[in-house]
Tab-separated table of C-alpha atoms in Angstrom:
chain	number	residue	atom	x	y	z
D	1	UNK	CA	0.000	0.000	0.000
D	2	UNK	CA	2.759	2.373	0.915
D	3	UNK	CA	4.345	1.724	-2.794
D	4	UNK	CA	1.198	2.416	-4.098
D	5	UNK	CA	1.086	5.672	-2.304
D	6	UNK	CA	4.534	6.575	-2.963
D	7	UNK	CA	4.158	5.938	-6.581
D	8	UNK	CA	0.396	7.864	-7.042
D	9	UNK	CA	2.216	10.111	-9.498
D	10	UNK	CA	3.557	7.097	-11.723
D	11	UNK	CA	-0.106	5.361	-12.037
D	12	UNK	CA	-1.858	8.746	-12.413
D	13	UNK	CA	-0.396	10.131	-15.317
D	14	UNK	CA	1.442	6.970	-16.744
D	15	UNK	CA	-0.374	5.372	-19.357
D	16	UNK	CA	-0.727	1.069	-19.862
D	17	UNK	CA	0.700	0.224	-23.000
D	18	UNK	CA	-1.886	-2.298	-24.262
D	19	UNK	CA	-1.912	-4.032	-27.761
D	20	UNK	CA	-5.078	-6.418	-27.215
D	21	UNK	CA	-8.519	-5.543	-26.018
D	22	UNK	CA	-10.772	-8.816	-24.599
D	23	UNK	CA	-14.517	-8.280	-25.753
D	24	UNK	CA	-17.120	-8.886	-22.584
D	25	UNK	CA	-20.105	-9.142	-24.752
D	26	UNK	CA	-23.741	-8.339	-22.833
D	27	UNK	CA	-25.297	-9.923	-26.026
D	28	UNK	CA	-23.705	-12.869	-25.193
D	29	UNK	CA	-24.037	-12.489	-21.640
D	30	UNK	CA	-27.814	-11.947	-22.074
D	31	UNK	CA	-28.457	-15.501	-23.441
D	32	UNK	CA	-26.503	-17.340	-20.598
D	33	UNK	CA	-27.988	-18.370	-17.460
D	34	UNK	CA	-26.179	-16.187	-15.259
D	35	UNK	CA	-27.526	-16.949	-11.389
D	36	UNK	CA	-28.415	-14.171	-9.066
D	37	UNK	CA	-30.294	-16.626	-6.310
D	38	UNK	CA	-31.966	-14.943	-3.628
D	39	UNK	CA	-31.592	-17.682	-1.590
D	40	UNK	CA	-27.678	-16.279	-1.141
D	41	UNK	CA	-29.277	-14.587	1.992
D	42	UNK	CA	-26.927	-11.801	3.229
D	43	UNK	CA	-24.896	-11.844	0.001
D	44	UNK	CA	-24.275	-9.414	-2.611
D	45	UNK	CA	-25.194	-11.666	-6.049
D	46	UNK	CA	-23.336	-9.478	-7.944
D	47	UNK	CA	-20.551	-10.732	-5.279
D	48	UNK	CA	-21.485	-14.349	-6.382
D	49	UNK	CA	-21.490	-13.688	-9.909
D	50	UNK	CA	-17.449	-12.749	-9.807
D	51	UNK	CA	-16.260	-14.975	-7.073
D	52	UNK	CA	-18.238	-18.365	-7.580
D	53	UNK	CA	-16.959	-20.311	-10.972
D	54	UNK	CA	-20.354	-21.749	-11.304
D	55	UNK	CA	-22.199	-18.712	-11.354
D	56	UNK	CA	-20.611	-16.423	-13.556
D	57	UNK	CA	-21.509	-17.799	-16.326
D	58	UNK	CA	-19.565	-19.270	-19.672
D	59	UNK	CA	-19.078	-16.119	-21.348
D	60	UNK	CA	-17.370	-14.239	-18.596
D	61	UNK	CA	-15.200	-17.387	-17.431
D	62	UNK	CA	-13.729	-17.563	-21.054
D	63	UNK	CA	-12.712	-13.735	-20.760
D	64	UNK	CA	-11.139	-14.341	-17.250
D	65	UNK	CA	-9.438	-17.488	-19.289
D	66	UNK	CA	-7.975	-15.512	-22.053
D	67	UNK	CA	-7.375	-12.449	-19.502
D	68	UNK	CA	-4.932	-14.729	-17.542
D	69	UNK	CA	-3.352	-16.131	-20.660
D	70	UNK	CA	-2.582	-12.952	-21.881
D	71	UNK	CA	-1.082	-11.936	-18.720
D	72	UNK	CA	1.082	-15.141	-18.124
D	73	UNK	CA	1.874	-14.858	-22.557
D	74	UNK	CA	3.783	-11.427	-21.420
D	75	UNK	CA	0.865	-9.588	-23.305
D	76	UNK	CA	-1.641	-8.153	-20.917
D	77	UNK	CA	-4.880	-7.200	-22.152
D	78	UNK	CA	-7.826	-4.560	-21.588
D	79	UNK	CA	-11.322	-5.537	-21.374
D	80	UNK	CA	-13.260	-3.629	-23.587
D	81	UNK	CA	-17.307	-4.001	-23.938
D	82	UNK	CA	-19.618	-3.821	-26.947
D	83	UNK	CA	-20.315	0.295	-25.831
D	84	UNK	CA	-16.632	0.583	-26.074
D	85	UNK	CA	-16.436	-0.499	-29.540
D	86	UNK	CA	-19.575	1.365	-30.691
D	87	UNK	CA	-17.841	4.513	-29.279
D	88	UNK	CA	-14.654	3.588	-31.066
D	89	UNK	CA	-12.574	2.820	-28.274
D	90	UNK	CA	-11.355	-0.131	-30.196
D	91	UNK	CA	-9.172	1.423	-32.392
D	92	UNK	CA	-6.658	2.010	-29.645
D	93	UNK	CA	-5.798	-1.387	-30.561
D	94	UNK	CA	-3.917	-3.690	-32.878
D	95	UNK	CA	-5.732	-6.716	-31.849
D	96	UNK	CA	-9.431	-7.652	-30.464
D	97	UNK	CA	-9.740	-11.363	-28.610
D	98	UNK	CA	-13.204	-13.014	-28.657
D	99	UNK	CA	-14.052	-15.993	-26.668
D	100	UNK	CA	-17.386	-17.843	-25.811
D	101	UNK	CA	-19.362	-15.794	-28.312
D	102	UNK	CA	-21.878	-19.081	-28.946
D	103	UNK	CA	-24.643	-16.766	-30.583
D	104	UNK	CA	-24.251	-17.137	-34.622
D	105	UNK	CA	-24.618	-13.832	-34.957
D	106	UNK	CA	-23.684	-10.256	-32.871
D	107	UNK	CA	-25.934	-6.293	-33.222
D	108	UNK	CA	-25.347	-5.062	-36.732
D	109	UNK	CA	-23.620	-1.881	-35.528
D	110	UNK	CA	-21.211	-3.667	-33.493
D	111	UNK	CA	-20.268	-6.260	-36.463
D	112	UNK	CA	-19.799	-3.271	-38.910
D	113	UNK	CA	-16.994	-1.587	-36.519
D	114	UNK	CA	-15.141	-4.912	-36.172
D	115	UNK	CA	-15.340	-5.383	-39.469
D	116	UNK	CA	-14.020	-2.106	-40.041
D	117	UNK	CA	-10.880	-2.947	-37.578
D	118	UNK	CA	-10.027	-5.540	-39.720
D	119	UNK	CA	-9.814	-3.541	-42.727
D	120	UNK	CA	-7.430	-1.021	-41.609
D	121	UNK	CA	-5.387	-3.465	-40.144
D	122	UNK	CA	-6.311	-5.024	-37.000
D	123	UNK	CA	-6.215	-8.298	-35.667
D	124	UNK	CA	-9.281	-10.197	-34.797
D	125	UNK	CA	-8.886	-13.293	-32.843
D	126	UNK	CA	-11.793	-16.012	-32.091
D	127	UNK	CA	-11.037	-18.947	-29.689
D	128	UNK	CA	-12.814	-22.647	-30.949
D	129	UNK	CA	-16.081	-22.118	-28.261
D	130	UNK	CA	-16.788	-18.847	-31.049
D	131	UNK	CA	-19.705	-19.597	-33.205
D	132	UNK	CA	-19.815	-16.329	-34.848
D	133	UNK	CA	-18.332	-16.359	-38.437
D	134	UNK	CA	-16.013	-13.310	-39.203
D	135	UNK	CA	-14.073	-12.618	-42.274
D	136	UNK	CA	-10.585	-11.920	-42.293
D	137	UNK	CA	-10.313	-13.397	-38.560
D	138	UNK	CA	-7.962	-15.579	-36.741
D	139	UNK	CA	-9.716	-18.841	-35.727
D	140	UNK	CA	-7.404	-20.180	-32.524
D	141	UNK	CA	-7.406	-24.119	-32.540
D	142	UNK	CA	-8.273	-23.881	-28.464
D	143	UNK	CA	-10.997	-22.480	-26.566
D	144	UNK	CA	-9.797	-20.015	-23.590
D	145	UNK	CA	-11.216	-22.628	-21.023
D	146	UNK	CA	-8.939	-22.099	-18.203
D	147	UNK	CA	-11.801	-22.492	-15.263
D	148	UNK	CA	-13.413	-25.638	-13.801
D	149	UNK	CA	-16.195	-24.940	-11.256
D	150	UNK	CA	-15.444	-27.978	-9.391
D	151	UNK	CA	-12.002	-27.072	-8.045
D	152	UNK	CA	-14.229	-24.159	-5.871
D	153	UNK	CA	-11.876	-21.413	-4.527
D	154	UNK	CA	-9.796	-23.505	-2.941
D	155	UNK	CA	-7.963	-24.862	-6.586
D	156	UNK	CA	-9.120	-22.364	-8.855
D	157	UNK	CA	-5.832	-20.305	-9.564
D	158	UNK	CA	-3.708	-23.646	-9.288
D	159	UNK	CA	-6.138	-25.282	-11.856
D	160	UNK	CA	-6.042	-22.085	-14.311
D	161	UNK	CA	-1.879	-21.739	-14.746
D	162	UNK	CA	-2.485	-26.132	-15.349
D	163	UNK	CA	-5.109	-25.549	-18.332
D	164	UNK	CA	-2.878	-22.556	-19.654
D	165	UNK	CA	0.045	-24.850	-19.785
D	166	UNK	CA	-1.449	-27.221	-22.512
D	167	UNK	CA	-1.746	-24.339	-24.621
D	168	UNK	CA	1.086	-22.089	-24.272
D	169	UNK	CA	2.840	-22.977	-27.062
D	170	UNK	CA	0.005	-22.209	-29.676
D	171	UNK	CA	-1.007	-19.062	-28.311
D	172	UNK	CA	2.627	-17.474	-28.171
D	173	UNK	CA	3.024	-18.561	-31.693
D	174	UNK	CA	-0.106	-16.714	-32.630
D	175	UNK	CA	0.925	-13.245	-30.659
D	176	UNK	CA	4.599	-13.778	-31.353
D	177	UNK	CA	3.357	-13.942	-34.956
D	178	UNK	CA	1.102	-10.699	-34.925
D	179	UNK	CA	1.769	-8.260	-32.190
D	180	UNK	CA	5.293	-6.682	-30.652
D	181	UNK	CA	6.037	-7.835	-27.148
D	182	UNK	CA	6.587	-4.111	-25.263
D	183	UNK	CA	7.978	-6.180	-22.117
D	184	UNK	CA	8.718	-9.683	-22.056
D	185	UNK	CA	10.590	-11.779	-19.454
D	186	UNK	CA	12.017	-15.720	-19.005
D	187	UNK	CA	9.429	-16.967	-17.147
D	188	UNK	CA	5.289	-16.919	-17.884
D	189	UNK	CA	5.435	-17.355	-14.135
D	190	UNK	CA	6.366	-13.514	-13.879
D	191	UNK	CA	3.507	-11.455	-14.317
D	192	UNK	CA	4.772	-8.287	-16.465
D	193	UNK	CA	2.862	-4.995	-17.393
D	194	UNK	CA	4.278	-1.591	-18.828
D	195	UNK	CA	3.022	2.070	-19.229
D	196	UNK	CA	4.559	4.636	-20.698
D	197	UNK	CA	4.786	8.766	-20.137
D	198	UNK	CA	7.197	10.555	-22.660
D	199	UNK	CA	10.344	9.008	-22.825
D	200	UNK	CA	9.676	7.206	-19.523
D	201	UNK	CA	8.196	3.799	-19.565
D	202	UNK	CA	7.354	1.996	-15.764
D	203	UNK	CA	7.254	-1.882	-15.772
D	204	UNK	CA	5.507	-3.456	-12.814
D	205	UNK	CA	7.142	-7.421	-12.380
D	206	UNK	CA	5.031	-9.604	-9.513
D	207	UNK	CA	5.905	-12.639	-9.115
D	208	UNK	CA	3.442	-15.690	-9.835
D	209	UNK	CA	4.947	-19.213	-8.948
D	210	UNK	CA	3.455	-21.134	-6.795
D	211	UNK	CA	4.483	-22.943	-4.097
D	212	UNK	CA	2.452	-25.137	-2.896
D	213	UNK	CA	-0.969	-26.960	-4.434
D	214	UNK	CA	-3.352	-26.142	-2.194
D	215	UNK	CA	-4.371	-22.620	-0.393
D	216	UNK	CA	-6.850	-20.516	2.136
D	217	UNK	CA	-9.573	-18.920	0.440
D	218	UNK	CA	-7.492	-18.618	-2.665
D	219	UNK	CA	-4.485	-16.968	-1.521
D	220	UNK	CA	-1.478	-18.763	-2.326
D	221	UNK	CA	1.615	-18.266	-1.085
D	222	UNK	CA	4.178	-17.953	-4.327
D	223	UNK	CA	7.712	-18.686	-4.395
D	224	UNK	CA	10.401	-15.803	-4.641
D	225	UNK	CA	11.998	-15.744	-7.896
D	226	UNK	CA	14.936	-13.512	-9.654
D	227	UNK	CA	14.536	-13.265	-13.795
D	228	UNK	CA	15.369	-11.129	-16.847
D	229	UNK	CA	12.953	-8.363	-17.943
D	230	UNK	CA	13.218	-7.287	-21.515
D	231	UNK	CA	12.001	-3.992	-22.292
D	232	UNK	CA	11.915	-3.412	-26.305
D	233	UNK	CA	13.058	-0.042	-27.713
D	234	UNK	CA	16.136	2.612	-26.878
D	235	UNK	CA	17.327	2.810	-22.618
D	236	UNK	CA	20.173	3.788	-20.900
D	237	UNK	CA	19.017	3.780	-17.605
D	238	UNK	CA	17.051	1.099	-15.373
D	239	UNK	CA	15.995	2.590	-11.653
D	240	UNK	CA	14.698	-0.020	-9.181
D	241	UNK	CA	11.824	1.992	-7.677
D	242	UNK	CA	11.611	-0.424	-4.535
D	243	UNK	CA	15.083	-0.708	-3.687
D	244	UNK	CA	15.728	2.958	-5.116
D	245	UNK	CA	18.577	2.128	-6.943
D	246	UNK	CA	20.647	1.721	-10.593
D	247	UNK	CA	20.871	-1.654	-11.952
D	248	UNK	CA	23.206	-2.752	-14.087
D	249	UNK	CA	21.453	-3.432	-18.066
D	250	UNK	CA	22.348	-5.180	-21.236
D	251	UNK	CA	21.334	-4.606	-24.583
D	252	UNK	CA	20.140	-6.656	-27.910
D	253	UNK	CA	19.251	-5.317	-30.893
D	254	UNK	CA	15.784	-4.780	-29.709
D	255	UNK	CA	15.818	-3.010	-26.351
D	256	UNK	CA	17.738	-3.822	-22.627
D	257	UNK	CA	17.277	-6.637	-20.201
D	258	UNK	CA	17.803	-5.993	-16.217
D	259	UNK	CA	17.361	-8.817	-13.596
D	260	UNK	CA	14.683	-8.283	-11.381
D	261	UNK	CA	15.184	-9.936	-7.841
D	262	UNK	CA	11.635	-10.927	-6.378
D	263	UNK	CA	12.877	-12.632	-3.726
D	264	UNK	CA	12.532	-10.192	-0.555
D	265	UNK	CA	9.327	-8.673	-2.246
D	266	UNK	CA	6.463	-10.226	-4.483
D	267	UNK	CA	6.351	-7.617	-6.668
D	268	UNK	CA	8.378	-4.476	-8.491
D	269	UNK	CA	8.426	-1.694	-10.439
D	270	UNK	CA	10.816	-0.072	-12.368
D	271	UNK	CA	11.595	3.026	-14.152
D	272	UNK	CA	13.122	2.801	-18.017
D	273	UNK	CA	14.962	5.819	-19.000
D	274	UNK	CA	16.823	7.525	-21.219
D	275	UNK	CA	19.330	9.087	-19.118
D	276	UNK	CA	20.068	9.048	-15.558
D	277	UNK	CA	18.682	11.709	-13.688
D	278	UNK	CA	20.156	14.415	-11.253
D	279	UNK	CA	19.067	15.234	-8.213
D	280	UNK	CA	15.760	17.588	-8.098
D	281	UNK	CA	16.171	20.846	-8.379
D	282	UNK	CA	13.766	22.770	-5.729
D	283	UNK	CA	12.996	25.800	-4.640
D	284	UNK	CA	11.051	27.081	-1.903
D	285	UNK	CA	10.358	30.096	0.577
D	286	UNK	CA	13.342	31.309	2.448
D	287	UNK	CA	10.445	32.528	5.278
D	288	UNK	CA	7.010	31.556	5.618
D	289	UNK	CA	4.653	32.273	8.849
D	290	UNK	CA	2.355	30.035	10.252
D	291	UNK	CA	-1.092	30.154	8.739
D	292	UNK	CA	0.506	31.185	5.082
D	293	UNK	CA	1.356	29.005	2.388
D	294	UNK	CA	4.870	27.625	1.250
D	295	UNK	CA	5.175	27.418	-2.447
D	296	UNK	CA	7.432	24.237	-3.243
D	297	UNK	CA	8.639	24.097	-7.046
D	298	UNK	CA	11.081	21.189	-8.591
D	299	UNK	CA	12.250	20.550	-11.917
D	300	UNK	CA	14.353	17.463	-12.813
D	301	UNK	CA	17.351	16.855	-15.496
D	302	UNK	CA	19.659	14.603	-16.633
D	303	UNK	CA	23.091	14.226	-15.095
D	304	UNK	CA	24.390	16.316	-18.305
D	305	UNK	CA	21.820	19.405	-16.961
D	306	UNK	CA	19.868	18.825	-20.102
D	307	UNK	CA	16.123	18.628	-20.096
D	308	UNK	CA	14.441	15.040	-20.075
D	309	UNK	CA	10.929	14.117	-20.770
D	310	UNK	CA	10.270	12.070	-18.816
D	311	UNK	CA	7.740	11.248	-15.762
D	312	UNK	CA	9.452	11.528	-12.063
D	313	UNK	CA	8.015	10.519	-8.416
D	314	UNK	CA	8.784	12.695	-6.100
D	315	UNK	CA	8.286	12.960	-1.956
D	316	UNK	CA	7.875	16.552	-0.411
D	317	UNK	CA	8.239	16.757	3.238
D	318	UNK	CA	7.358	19.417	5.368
D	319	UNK	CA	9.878	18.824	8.676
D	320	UNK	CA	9.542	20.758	12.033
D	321	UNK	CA	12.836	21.749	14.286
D	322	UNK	CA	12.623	18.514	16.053
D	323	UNK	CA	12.755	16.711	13.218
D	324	UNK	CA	9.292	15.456	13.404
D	325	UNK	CA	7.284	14.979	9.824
D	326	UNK	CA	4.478	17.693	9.785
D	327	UNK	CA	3.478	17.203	5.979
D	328	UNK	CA	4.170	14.663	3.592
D	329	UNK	CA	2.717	13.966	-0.391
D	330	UNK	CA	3.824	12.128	-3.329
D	331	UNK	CA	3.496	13.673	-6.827
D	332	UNK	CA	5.114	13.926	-10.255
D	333	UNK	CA	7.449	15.866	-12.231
D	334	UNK	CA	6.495	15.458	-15.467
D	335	UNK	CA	8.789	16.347	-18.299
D	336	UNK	CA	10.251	19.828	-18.789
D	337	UNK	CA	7.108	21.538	-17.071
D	338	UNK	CA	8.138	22.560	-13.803
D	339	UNK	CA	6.029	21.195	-11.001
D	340	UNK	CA	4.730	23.987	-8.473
D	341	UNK	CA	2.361	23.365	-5.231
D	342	UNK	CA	1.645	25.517	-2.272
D	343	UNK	CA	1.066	24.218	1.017
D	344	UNK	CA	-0.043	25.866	3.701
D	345	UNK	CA	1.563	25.934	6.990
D	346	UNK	CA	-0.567	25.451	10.541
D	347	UNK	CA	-1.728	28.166	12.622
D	348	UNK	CA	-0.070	26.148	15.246
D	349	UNK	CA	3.367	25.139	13.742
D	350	UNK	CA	6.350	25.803	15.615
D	351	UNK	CA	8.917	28.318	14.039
D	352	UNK	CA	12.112	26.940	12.726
């Protein structure tokens, strides 16, 4: 939680770098027996609907399937729904992933703006539980069927990352084939997601091997784990936000590759840069009295004093004589724009 804090700034204004969108289809949703049982006395059903296997229905445990394959493939996917594609949401995309659409046919609309995406370029891809008959799209040889409701809670997770095994192979040869890996890594057992400001780009890295077969209520304990991240494109610099320090990179043709060490903590994130960056540059009132505001204003460059666009954390503190924290935030610089906040000091602050 406190990493999540610290790093508000990064997940605020960085964007995810997604080339595949996962259609939840209501259509499709609408024909399935989808169980909201009153008899669940004191339960939410909507509760039921996404934590019970049973009762959620084919359609939406086929885009939980192909979610998790995605993510364990090294190519995480959005969700996107049939008003997203209507709006035109979809052509953020290269590629759109349907699963478990057992209706022959889909709304007219919504056909004619997939059928569009195809023609400029995009990839359509339709597991072996799709009915639906679209020109132009890629018809996978496997159904996203990663979910058994008899394994309950308990064996759900375990049984997924088992199912996904038996058809790892064909899936990476159908995104290796069609869409460019932004972050990759030596294990599908390493979860792996990127977003990108400016020059910046943050990967998150969380570990996802587990241990043992059985758990409590679904939460496994995983195993710690050091790997290789690959990052494609131009880097000089790899910052380990956790351990808040340089690590030492290599480089391909493609991009860099850092180890990540997930064996003290389950989970990372790291900052890809261009440059390594100098300390902050701040300014901020030589005086202030209690009751006004100080204005606090940091700008960040590279260790040549150049400019750099790219996306910074930062902590501000506001410390009293005795050393004791009376004020503390987490923002962003972002780029050459100069980041400027006032805060104002209590009535009751002590001088100094």
């Amino acid at each position: 939680n406190r990493a999540m804090e610290m790093y508000s700034g990064v997940f605020k204004h960085a964007r995810r770098e997604r080339e595949i969108a996962i259609l939840h289809s209501i259509t499709q949703l609408g024909f399935e027996h989808v169980y909201f049982g009153a008899e669940w006395h004191n339960n939410d059903p909507y509760y039921r609907y996404l934590t019970t296997p049973f009762h959620r229905g084919g359609h939406m445990l086929r885009v939980e399937s192909a979610f998790s394959g995605f993510l364990w493939s090294h190519m995480p996917a959005d969700i996107i729904g049939e008003g997203g594609i209507l709006s035109g949401r979809l052509d953020r995309y290269k590629g759109l992933a349907m699963t478990g659409i057992e209706l022959p046919k889909l709304p007219a609309n919504l056909m004619a703006k997939i059928n569009g995406f195809i023609k400029k370029g995009g990839v359509v891809m339709m597991d072996s539980k799709c009915r639906i008959e679209i020109p132009g799209a890629v018809k996978l040889d496997f159904p996203f069927d990663f979910i058994r409701a008899g394994w309950s809670n308990r064996h759900e997770y375990r049984g997924m990352q088992h199912e996904y095994d038996k058809v790892k192979e064909r899936l990476n040869k159908v995104l290796d084939a069609r869409f460019k890996h932004t972050v990759r890594g030596d294990s599908d057992r390493v979860l792996l997601s990127s977003a990108k400001w400016g020059d910046s780009r943050f990967v998150t890295a969380a570990g996802d091997r587990i241990l043992k077969d059985t758990a409590f209520q679904g939460a496994y304990a995983r195993e710690p784990i050091r790997t290789t991240i690959h990052v494609a494109g131009e880097a000089e610099v790899v910052y380990d936000l956790f351990e808040l320090k340089r690590l030492d990179i290599q480089k391909d043709s493609e991009g860099v590759l850092f180890p990540a060490d997930l064996t003290k903590v389950g989970a990372k994130l790291f900052a890809v840069l261009p440059a390594a960056i100098a300390p902050p540059a701040m300014q901020v009132n030589s005086t202030v009295n209690t009751g006004e505001e100080a204005s606090v204003a940091v700008s960040i460059k590279d260790t040549k004093s150049q400019p750099v666009n790219v996306l910074v954390p930062i902590e501000i503190r506001l410390v009293d004589p005795q050393g004791e924290i009376r004020h503390q935030c987490f923002r962003a610089v972002q780029g050459t724009e100069k980041f400027e906040e006032d805060f104002k000091i209590a009535s009751n602050d002590p001088a100094g």
